[in-house]
Tab-separated table of C-alpha atoms and ligand atoms in Angstrom:
chain	number	residue	atom	x	y	z
A	1	MET	CA	90.489	-110.737	-73.332
A	2	SER	CA	87.254	-110.935	-71.848
A	3	LEU	CA	85.546	-114.275	-70.943
A	4	HIS	CA	86.520	-116.913	-73.498
A	5	PHE	CA	86.600	-120.570	-73.842
A	6	SER	CA	87.448	-123.683	-75.672
A	7	VAL	CA	85.971	-127.162	-75.293
A	8	LEU	CA	89.412	-128.949	-75.654
A	9	ALA	CA	87.929	-132.453	-75.843
A	10	SER	CA	84.549	-133.895	-75.095
A	11	GLY	CA	83.177	-137.444	-75.120
A	12	SER	CA	83.148	-140.589	-73.229
A	13	THR	CA	86.924	-141.133	-73.983
A	14	GLY	CA	87.988	-137.854	-72.223
A	15	ASN	CA	86.920	-134.473	-71.465
A	16	ALA	CA	88.461	-131.121	-70.806
A	17	PHE	CA	87.334	-127.582	-70.792
A	18	TYR	CA	89.416	-124.249	-70.886
A	19	VAL	CA	88.019	-120.968	-69.515
A	20	GLY	CA	89.700	-117.668	-69.352
A	21	THR	CA	89.502	-114.090	-68.751
A	22	GLU	CA	91.824	-110.899	-68.740
A	23	ASN	CA	93.578	-112.322	-65.546
A	24	GLN	CA	92.533	-116.066	-65.126
A	25	LYS	CA	93.278	-119.130	-67.176
A	26	LEU	CA	91.587	-122.481	-65.922
A	27	LEU	CA	91.188	-125.898	-66.883
A	28	VAL	CA	87.871	-127.686	-65.858
A	29	ASP	CA	88.779	-131.302	-65.869
A	30	ALA	CA	91.677	-133.072	-67.397
A	31	GLY	CA	90.264	-136.235	-68.714
A	32	LEU	CA	93.064	-136.969	-71.145
A	33	SER	CA	96.928	-138.000	-70.853
A	34	GLY	CA	99.235	-135.386	-69.950
A	35	LYS	CA	100.509	-135.197	-73.543
A	36	GLN	CA	97.258	-135.083	-74.978
A	37	MET	CA	96.243	-132.292	-72.599
A	38	GLU	CA	99.396	-130.278	-73.778
A	39	ARG	CA	98.488	-131.027	-77.343
A	40	LEU	CA	95.058	-129.855	-76.882
A	41	LEU	CA	96.068	-126.533	-75.211
A	42	SER	CA	98.674	-125.874	-77.802
A	43	GLU	CA	95.749	-126.155	-80.630
A	44	VAL	CA	94.347	-123.162	-79.017
A	45	GLN	CA	97.664	-121.325	-78.198
A	46	ILE	CA	97.430	-121.679	-74.381
A	47	ASP	CA	100.677	-122.368	-72.651
A	48	PRO	CA	100.179	-124.600	-69.786
A	49	ASN	CA	102.648	-122.534	-67.741
A	50	GLU	CA	100.230	-119.821	-67.769
A	51	LEU	CA	97.278	-121.672	-66.250
A	52	ASP	CA	96.057	-120.709	-62.751
A	53	GLY	CA	94.466	-124.055	-61.700
A	54	ILE	CA	92.237	-127.053	-62.575
A	55	LEU	CA	88.528	-127.419	-61.563
A	56	VAL	CA	87.125	-130.816	-61.303
A	57	THR	CA	83.434	-131.752	-61.810
A	58	HIS	CA	83.543	-135.439	-60.618
A	59	GLU	CA	85.830	-138.411	-60.140
A	60	HIS	CA	85.166	-140.503	-63.424
A	61	SER	CA	88.282	-141.380	-65.466
A	62	ASP	CA	87.194	-139.559	-68.582
A	63	HIS	CA	87.598	-136.392	-66.358
A	64	ILE	CA	90.655	-136.923	-64.251
A	65	LYS	CA	92.982	-139.154	-66.291
A	66	GLY	CA	95.471	-136.378	-66.820
A	67	LEU	CA	94.615	-134.288	-63.535
A	68	GLY	CA	97.599	-135.509	-61.290
A	69	ILE	CA	100.094	-135.279	-64.168
A	70	MET	CA	99.070	-131.704	-64.979
A	71	ALA	CA	98.885	-130.517	-61.677
A	72	ARG	CA	102.297	-131.840	-60.689
A	73	ARG	CA	104.047	-130.860	-63.853
A	74	TYR	CA	102.626	-127.329	-63.730
A	75	HIS	CA	102.107	-126.696	-60.102
A	76	LEU	CA	98.635	-126.105	-60.339
A	77	PRO	CA	96.160	-126.003	-57.586
A	78	ILE	CA	93.148	-128.310	-57.974
A	79	TYR	CA	89.550	-127.350	-56.787
A	80	ALA	CA	87.040	-130.017	-56.085
A	81	ASN	CA	84.343	-130.696	-53.427
A	82	GLU	CA	85.244	-132.812	-50.534
A	83	LYS	CA	83.424	-135.880	-51.525
A	84	THR	CA	85.053	-135.870	-55.022
A	85	TRP	CA	88.543	-135.344	-53.209
A	86	ARG	CA	88.185	-138.427	-51.371
A	87	ALA	CA	86.561	-140.477	-54.237
A	88	MET	CA	89.536	-139.556	-56.537
A	89	GLU	CA	92.337	-139.326	-54.178
A	90	GLY	CA	93.583	-142.968	-55.108
A	91	TYR	CA	93.508	-142.441	-58.863
A	92	ILE	CA	95.421	-139.189	-59.327
A	93	GLY	CA	98.921	-139.990	-57.885
A	94	LYS	CA	100.645	-137.823	-55.369
A	95	VAL	CA	99.374	-134.238	-54.964
A	96	SER	CA	100.942	-132.059	-52.247
A	97	LEU	CA	98.719	-130.562	-49.651
A	98	ASP	CA	99.166	-126.957	-50.713
A	99	GLN	CA	97.778	-127.811	-54.259
A	100	LYS	CA	94.289	-129.332	-52.704
A	101	PHE	CA	91.455	-126.819	-52.419
A	102	ASP	CA	87.757	-127.278	-51.589
A	103	PHE	CA	85.137	-125.813	-54.205
A	104	PRO	CA	81.822	-126.917	-52.296
A	105	MET	CA	78.906	-127.593	-54.296
A	106	SER	CA	76.027	-124.973	-54.823
A	107	SER	CA	78.604	-122.219	-54.088
A	108	VAL	CA	80.153	-118.999	-55.900
A	109	GLN	CA	84.018	-118.943	-55.860
A	110	THR	CA	85.854	-115.762	-57.217
A	111	PHE	CA	89.089	-116.384	-59.211
A	112	GLY	CA	90.390	-112.805	-59.943
A	113	ASP	CA	87.785	-111.351	-62.289
A	114	LEU	CA	86.148	-114.578	-62.874
A	115	ASP	CA	82.909	-115.650	-60.771
A	116	ILE	CA	82.294	-119.484	-60.927
A	117	GLU	CA	78.927	-120.901	-59.514
A	118	SER	CA	78.843	-124.818	-58.953
A	119	PHE	CA	75.807	-126.752	-59.075
A	120	GLY	CA	75.097	-130.230	-58.327
A	121	VAL	CA	73.852	-132.770	-60.987
A	122	SER	CA	72.253	-136.355	-60.702
A	123	HIS	CA	75.163	-138.573	-62.086
A	124	ASP	CA	76.563	-141.845	-60.675
A	125	ALA	CA	79.459	-140.372	-59.076
A	126	ALA	CA	80.234	-139.074	-55.451
A	127	GLU	CA	79.102	-135.529	-55.608
A	128	PRO	CA	79.341	-134.334	-59.139
A	129	MET	CA	78.924	-130.816	-60.178
A	130	PHE	CA	79.148	-128.462	-63.033
A	131	PHE	CA	79.765	-124.670	-63.463
A	132	VAL	CA	78.507	-121.356	-64.700
A	133	PHE	CA	81.123	-118.790	-65.295
A	134	ARG	CA	80.533	-114.881	-65.057
A	135	ASN	CA	82.679	-112.066	-66.155
A	136	GLY	CA	82.021	-108.565	-67.658
A	137	GLY	CA	78.121	-109.401	-67.999
A	138	LYS	CA	78.791	-112.553	-70.032
A	139	LYS	CA	77.598	-115.998	-68.746
A	140	VAL	CA	79.156	-119.407	-69.975
A	141	ALA	CA	77.369	-122.676	-68.664
A	142	LEU	CA	78.976	-126.016	-68.755
A	143	VAL	CA	76.568	-128.798	-68.191
A	144	THR	CA	77.430	-132.592	-69.115
A	145	ASP	CA	77.274	-135.969	-67.108
A	146	LEU	CA	73.744	-135.784	-65.695
A	147	GLY	CA	70.670	-138.034	-65.915
A	148	TYR	CA	68.139	-135.313	-66.193
A	149	VAL	CA	68.064	-131.651	-66.170
A	150	SER	CA	66.291	-130.389	-62.999
A	151	GLU	CA	64.477	-127.215	-62.607
A	152	ARG	CA	66.915	-126.040	-60.311
A	153	ILE	CA	69.604	-126.492	-62.869
A	154	LYS	CA	67.776	-124.666	-65.501
A	155	LYS	CA	67.170	-121.719	-63.164
A	156	THR	CA	71.038	-121.488	-62.547
A	157	VAL	CA	72.124	-121.751	-66.289
A	158	GLU	CA	69.182	-119.984	-68.065
A	159	ASN	CA	70.169	-117.385	-70.498
A	160	ALA	CA	73.827	-118.159	-70.843
A	161	ASP	CA	75.567	-116.461	-73.720
A	162	ALA	CA	76.940	-119.886	-74.646
A	163	PHE	CA	75.896	-123.532	-73.373
A	164	ILE	CA	78.201	-126.476	-73.493
A	165	PHE	CA	75.528	-128.954	-73.036
A	166	GLU	CA	75.426	-132.719	-73.034
A	167	SER	CA	73.877	-134.529	-76.015
A	168	ASN	CA	75.076	-138.005	-75.104
A	169	HIS	CA	73.220	-140.597	-76.950
A	170	ASP	CA	70.491	-141.277	-79.452
A	171	VAL	CA	68.028	-143.370	-77.430
A	172	GLU	CA	67.278	-145.930	-80.465
A	173	MET	CA	70.836	-146.350	-81.103
A	174	LEU	CA	71.424	-146.941	-77.468
A	175	ARG	CA	68.275	-149.438	-77.145
A	176	MET	CA	69.294	-151.349	-80.465
A	177	GLY	CA	73.093	-151.234	-79.704
A	178	ARG	CA	75.608	-153.970	-78.519
A	179	TYR	CA	75.678	-152.644	-74.916
A	180	PRO	CA	74.564	-154.887	-71.953
A	181	TRP	CA	71.213	-154.275	-70.531
A	182	ASN	CA	72.698	-152.986	-67.207
A	183	ILE	CA	74.899	-150.465	-69.048
A	184	LYS	CA	72.070	-149.270	-71.108
A	185	ARG	CA	69.757	-149.027	-68.102
A	186	ARG	CA	72.575	-147.018	-66.443
A	187	ILE	CA	72.911	-144.558	-69.363
A	188	LEU	CA	69.011	-143.966	-69.710
A	189	GLY	CA	68.526	-143.874	-65.961
A	190	ASP	CA	68.181	-140.730	-63.674
A	191	LYS	CA	71.910	-140.815	-62.840
A	192	GLY	CA	73.211	-141.478	-66.461
A	193	HIS	CA	73.413	-139.254	-69.353
A	194	VAL	CA	71.185	-136.775	-71.232
A	195	SER	CA	70.004	-137.865	-74.771
A	196	ASN	CA	69.694	-135.601	-77.731
A	197	GLU	CA	66.046	-135.454	-77.235
A	198	ASP	CA	66.333	-134.454	-73.672
A	199	CYS	CA	69.039	-131.996	-74.537
A	200	ALA	CA	66.812	-130.247	-76.970
A	201	LEU	CA	63.890	-130.225	-74.530
A	202	ALA	CA	66.078	-128.760	-71.761
A	203	LEU	CA	67.701	-126.049	-74.209
A	204	THR	CA	64.131	-125.079	-75.415
A	205	ASP	CA	63.416	-123.892	-71.768
A	206	ILE	CA	66.936	-122.275	-70.906
A	207	ILE	CA	67.842	-120.516	-73.948
A	208	GLY	CA	67.142	-116.788	-73.671
A	209	ASN	CA	67.959	-113.574	-75.475
A	210	ASP	CA	71.502	-113.448	-74.638
A	211	THR	CA	72.170	-117.119	-76.095
A	212	LYS	CA	74.334	-117.291	-79.124
A	213	ARG	CA	75.969	-120.488	-79.072
A	214	ILE	CA	75.322	-124.068	-78.247
A	215	TYR	CA	78.190	-126.681	-78.073
A	216	LEU	CA	76.649	-130.313	-78.126
A	217	ALA	CA	78.957	-132.164	-75.858
A	218	HIS	CA	79.806	-135.524	-74.399
A	219	LEU	CA	78.609	-137.455	-77.183
A	220	SER	CA	78.744	-141.289	-77.034
A	221	GLN	CA	81.035	-142.874	-79.373
A	222	ASP	CA	78.822	-145.988	-79.662
A	223	ASN	CA	75.404	-144.470	-79.517
A	224	ASN	CA	75.413	-140.983	-81.181
A	225	MET	CA	76.850	-139.469	-84.400
A	226	LYS	CA	77.774	-135.539	-84.488
A	227	ASP	CA	75.308	-135.121	-87.444
A	228	LEU	CA	72.668	-137.095	-85.819
A	229	ALA	CA	72.870	-135.100	-82.652
A	230	ARG	CA	73.196	-131.810	-84.455
A	231	MET	CA	70.058	-132.635	-86.621
A	232	SER	CA	67.995	-134.002	-83.858
A	233	VAL	CA	68.473	-131.060	-81.517
A	234	GLN	CA	68.096	-128.513	-84.421
A	235	ASN	CA	64.726	-129.943	-85.609
A	236	MET	CA	63.369	-130.046	-82.248
A	237	LEU	CA	64.471	-126.724	-81.397
A	238	LYS	CA	63.126	-125.218	-84.612
A	239	ASP	CA	59.707	-126.999	-84.067
A	240	ARG	CA	59.621	-125.136	-80.851
A	241	GLY	CA	60.261	-121.890	-82.399
A	242	VAL	CA	63.892	-121.344	-81.269
A	243	PRO	CA	65.663	-119.188	-83.864
A	244	ILE	CA	68.343	-121.743	-84.524
A	245	GLY	CA	70.570	-120.904	-87.387
A	246	GLU	CA	69.585	-117.042	-87.119
A	247	SER	CA	70.724	-115.498	-83.798
A	248	ILE	CA	71.612	-119.109	-82.006
A	249	HIS	CA	73.984	-121.492	-83.708
A	250	LEU	CA	74.892	-125.067	-82.836
A	251	TYR	CA	78.486	-126.326	-82.623
A	252	ASP	CA	79.976	-129.755	-82.466
A	253	THR	CA	82.635	-130.842	-79.989
A	254	ASP	CA	85.158	-133.477	-80.634
A	255	PRO	CA	87.006	-136.187	-78.539
A	256	THR	CA	90.389	-135.387	-79.890
A	257	SER	CA	90.510	-131.680	-81.061
A	258	ALA	CA	89.673	-128.322	-79.477
A	259	THR	CA	87.060	-125.995	-80.542
A	260	PRO	CA	88.397	-122.591	-81.581
A	261	ILE	CA	88.485	-120.088	-78.878
A	262	TYR	CA	85.153	-118.315	-78.710
A	263	THR	CA	84.681	-114.856	-76.738
A	264	PRO	CA	80.987	-114.399	-76.305
B	1	ZN	ZN1	81.828	-138.019	-68.499
B	2	ZN	ZN1	80.775	-139.116	-65.461
């Protein structure tokens, strides 16, 4: 099977992503309990014993909750940059030295037939980074947990066959909502999360001729709704002449269930 993936879970309660090729099967983040990780993988018929490793984007608990458990239970190597390793060390339990690997920011690492490029994002973690996956001429970009989408990021991810892109909150819902002001400021700030509107604006720039699917990801439970996110992004893209609903389709992600495996 060529490059394929599933968004196993996405949202502020826990994130996990699966990506695979002919000879590689990897997780990116394991932000739910070991039990839930196993259930999500079984939803898309992936046997955790067949996994080759886990990549880590950053040390927030919604990305590493089940990391240590999964790594120990299935003897999986973990790949993260040095600062992230240092920041998460105390939270993932004991991981043996031969399971710890460095994946520097702004680098390309090759896992069998899969090339993975990391890029840094502006987010309130030690050294948060996300990934572009390339195999057989296909490209998939995973971009969540960032305060804003820089020109550098746009260049790296542009014209992917599929985007998993943050659409965290509706700005009005967040402003009017019950969160204390300092939290609101964090989410809205440069190191917080991308709103529905900013998501659509960024997508307008990065969608290319190869783009077929966009998965709206990391939706806030309190400050967003699937329909609202989808409609906002869809309308803004349509207004800007993006052939949404024609050659490009929008997909939801869910905090508790996996999206079906997709092969671009
Ligand atoms: Zn997160
Ligand atoms: Zn985060």
